[in-house]
PDB file of C-alpha atoms in Angstrom:
ATOM      1  CA  UNK Q  17       0.000   0.000   0.000  1.00 47.00           C
ATOM      2  CA  UNK Q  18       2.824   2.282   0.784  1.00 47.00           C
ATOM      3  CA  UNK Q  19       4.102   1.848  -2.726  1.00 49.00           C
ATOM      4  CA  UNK Q  20       0.724   2.911  -4.138  1.00 51.00           C
ATOM      5  CA  UNK Q  21       0.671   6.135  -2.126  1.00 53.00           C
ATOM      6  CA  UNK Q  22       4.161   6.983  -3.111  1.00 49.00           C
ATOM      7  CA  UNK Q  23       4.332   9.713  -5.766  1.00 51.00           C
ATOM      8  CA  UNK Q  24       7.421  10.630  -7.581  1.00 53.00           C
ATOM      9  CA  UNK Q  25       8.498  14.252  -7.517  1.00 52.00           C
ATOM     10  CA  UNK Q  26       8.170  16.151 -10.814  1.00 54.00           C
ATOM     11  CA  UNK Q  27      11.345  16.127 -12.780  1.00 54.00           C
ATOM     12  CA  UNK Q  28      12.779  19.533 -13.781  1.00 52.00           C
ATOM     13  CA  UNK Q  29      12.546  20.432 -17.443  1.00 53.00           C
ATOM     14  CA  UNK Q  30      15.796  19.913 -19.276  1.00 52.00           C
ATOM     15  CA  UNK Q  31      14.876  21.845 -22.409  1.00 50.00           C
ATOM     16  CA  UNK Q  32      16.400  25.283 -22.747  1.00 49.00           C
ATOM     17  CA  UNK Q  33      14.686  28.433 -23.954  1.00 49.00           C
ATOM     18  CA  UNK Q  34      16.330  28.286 -27.373  1.00 46.00           C
ATOM     19  CA  UNK Q  35      14.897  24.782 -27.875  1.00 49.00           C
ATOM     20  CA  UNK Q  36      11.374  25.874 -27.000  1.00 50.00           C
ATOM     21  CA  UNK Q  37      11.234  29.143 -29.039  1.00 51.00           C
ATOM     22  CA  UNK Q  38      12.184  29.251 -32.692  1.00 53.00           C
ATOM     23  CA  UNK Q  39      15.171  31.379 -33.598  1.00 54.00           C
ATOM     24  CA  UNK Q  40      14.225  34.892 -34.714  1.00 59.00           C
ATOM     25  CA  UNK Q  41      15.579  36.105 -38.033  1.00 55.00           C
ATOM     26  CA  UNK Q  42      18.081  38.958 -37.843  1.00 56.00           C
ATOM     27  CA  UNK Q  43      16.510  42.391 -37.999  1.00 52.00           C
ATOM     28  CA  UNK Q  44      17.427  44.181 -41.191  1.00 51.00           C
ATOM     29  CA  UNK Q  45      18.990  47.572 -40.808  1.00 52.00           C
ATOM     30  CA  UNK Q  46      16.776  50.425 -42.063  1.00 48.00           C
ATOM     31  CA  UNK Q  47      17.819  51.639 -45.455  1.00 52.00           C
ATOM     32  CA  UNK Q  48      18.035  55.325 -46.279  1.00 45.00           C
ATOM     33  CA  UNK Q  49      14.999  56.695 -48.102  1.00 45.00           C
ATOM     34  CA  UNK Q  50      15.178  56.538 -51.906  1.00 45.00           C
ATOM     35  CA  UNK Q  51      16.282  59.619 -53.765  1.00 47.00           C
ATOM     36  CA  UNK Q  52      13.426  61.942 -54.520  1.00 61.00           C
ATOM     37  CA  UNK Q  53      12.564  62.880 -58.063  1.00 72.00           C
ATOM     38  CA  UNK Q  54      12.540  66.509 -57.007  1.00 68.00           C
ATOM     39  CA  UNK Q  55      16.145  66.239 -55.848  1.00 74.00           C
ATOM     40  CA  UNK Q  56      17.171  64.802 -59.206  1.00 83.00           C
ATOM     41  CA  UNK Q  57      15.343  67.568 -61.054  1.00 84.00           C
ATOM     42  CA  UNK Q  58      17.062  70.113 -58.813  1.00 84.00           C
ATOM     43  CA  UNK Q  59      20.498  68.774 -59.776  1.00 88.00           C
ATOM     44  CA  UNK Q  60      19.661  68.852 -63.491  1.00 91.00           C
ATOM     45  CA  UNK Q  61      18.280  72.384 -63.340  1.00 91.00           C
ATOM     46  CA  UNK Q  62      21.292  73.696 -61.456  1.00 92.00           C
ATOM     47  CA  UNK Q  63      23.620  72.153 -64.002  1.00 94.00           C
ATOM     48  CA  UNK Q  64      21.571  73.774 -66.778  1.00 95.00           C
ATOM     49  CA  UNK Q  65      21.893  77.089 -64.949  1.00 94.00           C
ATOM     50  CA  UNK Q  66      25.663  76.748 -64.894  1.00 95.00           C
ATOM     51  CA  UNK Q  67      25.823  75.710 -68.560  1.00 96.00           C
ATOM     52  CA  UNK Q  68      23.551  78.516 -69.771  1.00 95.00           C
ATOM     53  CA  UNK Q  69      25.410  81.171 -67.771  1.00 95.00           C
ATOM     54  CA  UNK Q  70      28.747  79.914 -69.104  1.00 96.00           C
ATOM     55  CA  UNK Q  71      27.520  79.937 -72.711  1.00 96.00           C
ATOM     56  CA  UNK Q  72      26.060  83.421 -72.329  1.00 95.00           C
ATOM     57  CA  UNK Q  73      29.346  84.786 -70.988  1.00 95.00           C
ATOM     58  CA  UNK Q  74      31.458  83.091 -73.649  1.00 95.00           C
ATOM     59  CA  UNK Q  75      29.250  84.332 -76.481  1.00 94.00           C
ATOM     60  CA  UNK Q  76      29.293  87.858 -75.078  1.00 94.00           C
ATOM     61  CA  UNK Q  77      33.051  88.116 -74.537  1.00 93.00           C
ATOM     62  CA  UNK Q  78      33.727  86.863 -78.076  1.00 92.00           C
ATOM     63  CA  UNK Q  79      31.452  89.483 -79.642  1.00 88.00           C
ATOM     64  CA  UNK Q  80      34.137  91.580 -81.310  1.00 85.00           C
ATOM     65  CA  UNK Q  81      33.996  92.837 -84.880  1.00 83.00           C
ATOM     66  CA  UNK Q  82      36.116  95.355 -86.793  1.00 81.00           C
ATOM     67  CA  UNK Q  83      34.789  97.158 -89.858  1.00 77.00           C
ATOM     68  CA  UNK Q  84      35.889 100.006 -92.105  1.00 73.00           C
ATOM     69  CA  UNK Q  85      33.553 102.915 -91.415  1.00 73.00           C
ATOM     70  CA  UNK Q  86      33.474 106.526 -92.649  1.00 72.00           C
ATOM     71  CA  UNK Q  87      35.087 109.226 -90.525  1.00 72.00           C
ATOM     72  CA  UNK Q  88      34.202 112.945 -90.373  1.00 72.00           C
ATOM     73  CA  UNK Q  89      36.955 113.721 -92.899  1.00 68.00           C
ATOM     74  CA  UNK Q  90      35.204 112.674 -96.101  1.00 70.00           C
ATOM     75  CA  UNK Q  91      35.979 110.575 -98.138  1.00 72.00           C
ATOM     76  CA  UNK Q  92      38.410 108.880 -95.801  1.00 70.00           C
ATOM     77  CA  UNK Q  93      37.539 105.710 -93.860  1.00 76.00           C
ATOM     78  CA  UNK Q  94      39.126 104.062 -90.860  1.00 76.00           C
ATOM     79  CA  UNK Q  95      38.759 100.715 -89.069  1.00 79.00           C
ATOM     80  CA  UNK Q  96      36.540 100.753 -85.988  1.00 79.00           C
ATOM     81  CA  UNK Q  97      35.874  97.907 -83.588  1.00 82.00           C
ATOM     82  CA  UNK Q  98      32.751  96.997 -81.650  1.00 85.00           C
ATOM     83  CA  UNK Q  99      33.100  94.884 -78.507  1.00 88.00           C
ATOM     84  CA  UNK Q 100      31.249  94.374 -75.278  1.00 88.00           C
ATOM     85  CA  UNK Q 101      33.653  96.479 -73.187  1.00 89.00           C
ATOM     86  CA  UNK Q 102      32.356  99.597 -74.978  1.00 89.00           C
ATOM     87  CA  UNK Q 103      29.058  99.352 -73.084  1.00 89.00           C
ATOM     88  CA  UNK Q 104      28.679  99.366 -69.270  1.00 92.00           C
ATOM     89  CA  UNK Q 105      25.487  97.344 -69.672  1.00 93.00           C
ATOM     90  CA  UNK Q 106      27.371  94.523 -71.365  1.00 94.00           C
ATOM     91  CA  UNK Q 107      30.125  94.642 -68.742  1.00 94.00           C
ATOM     92  CA  UNK Q 108      27.519  94.304 -66.000  1.00 95.00           C
ATOM     93  CA  UNK Q 109      25.951  91.462 -67.975  1.00 95.00           C
ATOM     94  CA  UNK Q 110      29.234  89.531 -68.105  1.00 95.00           C
ATOM     95  CA  UNK Q 111      29.934  90.122 -64.408  1.00 96.00           C
ATOM     96  CA  UNK Q 112      26.440  89.087 -63.322  1.00 95.00           C
ATOM     97  CA  UNK Q 113      26.327  85.934 -65.451  1.00 96.00           C
ATOM     98  CA  UNK Q 114      29.822  84.954 -64.303  1.00 95.00           C
ATOM     99  CA  UNK Q 115      28.722  85.069 -60.666  1.00 96.00           C
ATOM    100  CA  UNK Q 116      25.554  83.135 -61.484  1.00 96.00           C
ATOM    101  CA  UNK Q 117      27.552  80.490 -63.330  1.00 95.00           C
ATOM    102  CA  UNK Q 118      29.849  80.052 -60.347  1.00 96.00           C
ATOM    103  CA  UNK Q 119      26.812  79.797 -58.087  1.00 94.00           C
ATOM    104  CA  UNK Q 120      25.282  77.234 -60.431  1.00 93.00           C
ATOM    105  CA  UNK Q 121      28.266  74.872 -60.422  1.00 94.00           C
ATOM    106  CA  UNK Q 122      28.723  75.104 -56.637  1.00 93.00           C
ATOM    107  CA  UNK Q 123      25.058  74.435 -55.870  1.00 90.00           C
ATOM    108  CA  UNK Q 124      24.838  71.643 -58.441  1.00 90.00           C
ATOM    109  CA  UNK Q 125      27.727  69.828 -56.741  1.00 89.00           C
ATOM    110  CA  UNK Q 126      26.160  70.301 -53.313  1.00 86.00           C
ATOM    111  CA  UNK Q 127      22.781  69.097 -54.594  1.00 83.00           C
ATOM    112  CA  UNK Q 128      24.429  66.061 -56.188  1.00 84.00           C
ATOM    113  CA  UNK Q 129      26.175  65.234 -52.909  1.00 81.00           C
ATOM    114  CA  UNK Q 130      22.873  65.639 -51.073  1.00 77.00           C
ATOM    115  CA  UNK Q 131      21.196  63.349 -53.627  1.00 75.00           C
ATOM    116  CA  UNK Q 132      23.763  60.614 -53.045  1.00 76.00           C
ATOM    117  CA  UNK Q 133      23.648  61.078 -49.271  1.00 70.00           C
ATOM    118  CA  UNK Q 134      20.159  62.392 -48.422  1.00 62.00           C
ATOM    119  CA  UNK Q 135      20.865  62.966 -44.719  1.00 62.00           C
ATOM    120  CA  UNK Q 136      24.132  64.810 -45.182  1.00 54.00           C
ATOM    121  CA  UNK Q 137      23.161  68.466 -45.620  1.00 55.00           C
ATOM    122  CA  UNK Q 138      19.386  68.939 -45.861  1.00 55.00           C
ATOM    123  CA  UNK Q 139      19.439  72.362 -44.197  1.00 62.00           C
ATOM    124  CA  UNK Q 140      21.959  73.746 -46.677  1.00 63.00           C
ATOM    125  CA  UNK Q 141      19.909  72.600 -49.653  1.00 63.00           C
ATOM    126  CA  UNK Q 142      16.725  74.024 -48.159  1.00 67.00           C
ATOM    127  CA  UNK Q 143      18.324  77.478 -47.953  1.00 76.00           C
ATOM    128  CA  UNK Q 144      19.121  77.531 -51.675  1.00 83.00           C
ATOM    129  CA  UNK Q 145      15.725  79.055 -52.383  1.00 85.00           C
ATOM    130  CA  UNK Q 146      16.857  82.353 -50.842  1.00 88.00           C
ATOM    131  CA  UNK Q 147      19.849  82.634 -53.160  1.00 90.00           C
ATOM    132  CA  UNK Q 148      17.799  81.399 -56.111  1.00 91.00           C
ATOM    133  CA  UNK Q 149      15.412  84.321 -55.718  1.00 92.00           C
ATOM    134  CA  UNK Q 150      18.335  86.733 -55.282  1.00 93.00           C
ATOM    135  CA  UNK Q 151      20.152  85.577 -58.401  1.00 94.00           C
ATOM    136  CA  UNK Q 152      16.913  85.479 -60.350  1.00 94.00           C
ATOM    137  CA  UNK Q 153      16.683  89.223 -59.812  1.00 94.00           C
ATOM    138  CA  UNK Q 154      20.329  89.669 -60.809  1.00 95.00           C
ATOM    139  CA  UNK Q 155      19.957  87.686 -64.041  1.00 95.00           C
ATOM    140  CA  UNK Q 156      16.675  89.375 -64.920  1.00 94.00           C
ATOM    141  CA  UNK Q 157      18.220  92.819 -64.429  1.00 95.00           C
ATOM    142  CA  UNK Q 158      21.294  91.935 -66.491  1.00 95.00           C
ATOM    143  CA  UNK Q 159      19.193  90.415 -69.263  1.00 95.00           C
ATOM    144  CA  UNK Q 160      16.876  93.403 -69.415  1.00 94.00           C
ATOM    145  CA  UNK Q 161      19.748  95.882 -69.440  1.00 94.00           C
ATOM    146  CA  UNK Q 162      21.688  94.103 -72.159  1.00 94.00           C
ATOM    147  CA  UNK Q 163      18.528  93.523 -74.170  1.00 93.00           C
ATOM    148  CA  UNK Q 164      17.646  97.215 -74.084  1.00 92.00           C
ATOM    149  CA  UNK Q 165      21.062  98.259 -75.372  1.00 92.00           C
ATOM    150  CA  UNK Q 166      20.939  95.531 -78.021  1.00 91.00           C
ATOM    151  CA  UNK Q 167      17.548  96.760 -79.221  1.00 91.00           C
ATOM    152  CA  UNK Q 168      18.896 100.290 -79.617  1.00 91.00           C
ATOM    153  CA  UNK Q 169      21.788  98.915 -81.631  1.00 89.00           C
ATOM    154  CA  UNK Q 170      19.348  96.988 -83.812  1.00 89.00           C
ATOM    155  CA  UNK Q 171      16.661  99.648 -84.351  1.00 89.00           C
ATOM    156  CA  UNK Q 172      18.261 102.882 -83.202  1.00 86.00           C
ATOM    157  CA  UNK Q 173      16.254 105.828 -81.870  1.00 84.00           C
ATOM    158  CA  UNK Q 174      15.435 108.607 -84.294  1.00 82.00           C
ATOM    159  CA  UNK Q 175      13.991 110.817 -81.545  1.00 84.00           C
ATOM    160  CA  UNK Q 176      17.340 111.288 -79.825  1.00 82.00           C
ATOM    161  CA  UNK Q 177      19.555 110.757 -82.853  1.00 79.00           C
ATOM    162  CA  UNK Q 178      20.894 107.320 -81.924  1.00 83.00           C
ATOM    163  CA  UNK Q 179      21.763 105.452 -85.082  1.00 85.00           C
ATOM    164  CA  UNK Q 180      21.550 101.699 -85.401  1.00 86.00           C
ATOM    165  CA  UNK Q 181      24.806  99.812 -85.792  1.00 85.00           C
ATOM    166  CA  UNK Q 182      23.665  96.271 -86.527  1.00 88.00           C
ATOM    167  CA  UNK Q 183      23.569  97.044 -90.256  1.00 87.00           C
ATOM    168  CA  UNK Q 184      27.345  97.558 -90.021  1.00 86.00           C
ATOM    169  CA  UNK Q 185      28.369  95.178 -87.198  1.00 87.00           C
ATOM    170  CA  UNK Q 186      26.175  92.213 -88.027  1.00 86.00           C
ATOM    171  CA  UNK Q 187      28.266  89.515 -86.358  1.00 90.00           C
ATOM    172  CA  UNK Q 188      28.619  91.607 -83.219  1.00 90.00           C
ATOM    173  CA  UNK Q 189      24.851  92.043 -82.938  1.00 91.00           C
ATOM    174  CA  UNK Q 190      24.207  88.359 -83.546  1.00 92.00           C
ATOM    175  CA  UNK Q 191      26.558  87.481 -80.702  1.00 92.00           C
ATOM    176  CA  UNK Q 192      24.785  89.952 -78.422  1.00 93.00           C
ATOM    177  CA  UNK Q 193      21.352  88.634 -79.364  1.00 93.00           C
ATOM    178  CA  UNK Q 194      22.364  85.015 -78.822  1.00 94.00           C
ATOM    179  CA  UNK Q 195      23.920  85.832 -75.460  1.00 95.00           C
ATOM    180  CA  UNK Q 196      20.784  87.658 -74.290  1.00 95.00           C
ATOM    181  CA  UNK Q 197      18.615  84.741 -75.443  1.00 95.00           C
ATOM    182  CA  UNK Q 198      20.696  82.226 -73.471  1.00 96.00           C
ATOM    183  CA  UNK Q 199      20.543  84.524 -70.454  1.00 95.00           C
ATOM    184  CA  UNK Q 200      16.770  84.583 -70.768  1.00 95.00           C
ATOM    185  CA  UNK Q 201      16.830  80.784 -70.676  1.00 96.00           C
ATOM    186  CA  UNK Q 202      18.902  80.989 -67.478  1.00 95.00           C
ATOM    187  CA  UNK Q 203      16.215  83.218 -65.973  1.00 95.00           C
ATOM    188  CA  UNK Q 204      13.571  80.600 -66.782  1.00 95.00           C
ATOM    189  CA  UNK Q 205      15.729  77.914 -65.157  1.00 95.00           C
ATOM    190  CA  UNK Q 206      15.996  80.013 -62.001  1.00 94.00           C
ATOM    191  CA  UNK Q 207      12.217  80.456 -61.925  1.00 94.00           C
ATOM    192  CA  UNK Q 208      11.801  76.684 -62.102  1.00 92.00           C
ATOM    193  CA  UNK Q 209      14.382  76.237 -59.342  1.00 90.00           C
ATOM    194  CA  UNK Q 210      12.458  78.609 -57.086  1.00 90.00           C
ATOM    195  CA  UNK Q 211       9.203  76.753 -57.743  1.00 88.00           C
ATOM    196  CA  UNK Q 212      10.756  73.342 -57.070  1.00 83.00           C
ATOM    197  CA  UNK Q 213      12.450  74.607 -53.909  1.00 79.00           C
ATOM    198  CA  UNK Q 214       9.175  76.002 -52.592  1.00 81.00           C
ATOM    199  CA  UNK Q 215       7.415  72.730 -53.346  1.00 77.00           C
ATOM    200  CA  UNK Q 216      10.069  70.689 -51.559  1.00 72.00           C
ATOM    201  CA  UNK Q 217       9.865  72.998 -48.524  1.00 71.00           C
ATOM    202  CA  UNK Q 218       6.090  72.736 -48.330  1.00 75.00           C
ATOM    203  CA  UNK Q 219       6.396  68.940 -48.154  1.00 69.00           C
ATOM    204  CA  UNK Q 220       8.500  69.285 -44.999  1.00 66.00           C
ATOM    205  CA  UNK Q 221       5.856  71.342 -43.182  1.00 64.00           C
ATOM    206  CA  UNK Q 222       3.943  69.094 -40.746  1.00 64.00           C
ATOM    207  CA  UNK Q 223       0.225  68.919 -41.406  1.00 61.00           C
TER     208      UNK Q 223
END
């Protein structure tokens, strides 16, 4: 009878925790967010700004032409040259577009670096909109000034006695016109940059 009342003590479990629970897969490290399409467009536009400013400056500084023109002592003629340094408006144009071209290449490199490493310098890229608006005004002023002088050279002004010169210096005027047209394209690029910068900033505002 004593053997029937005898109860064996419960044996301790010999299985370990790693045998009871299945092994968890390693947690994958979070990847950086994919590059935004707006960031890629920003890089392309800034490179276009640099290229257009460089082309405008090169076309302007090479606008030199020498022709034989009449002098006050009739019937004698003498060679006379036309170049951009003869007009303060064209000098300002070259200086302004040179600064904008330098700004374009610097910001395009920074934007490219920010595109490859999105978390590197977001604050710097977000402040580009301030300089974009500033240089938009600079390029617009330079384009308008150079375009006004070029129009006088093309049409003249009979009311004040300003004669047109493009009938004599045709190559010079074509260089000036092409340079002003490329500068106008740079102004459009800056407008697009401002719009894209504003759009990217509005996305960062918490709703």
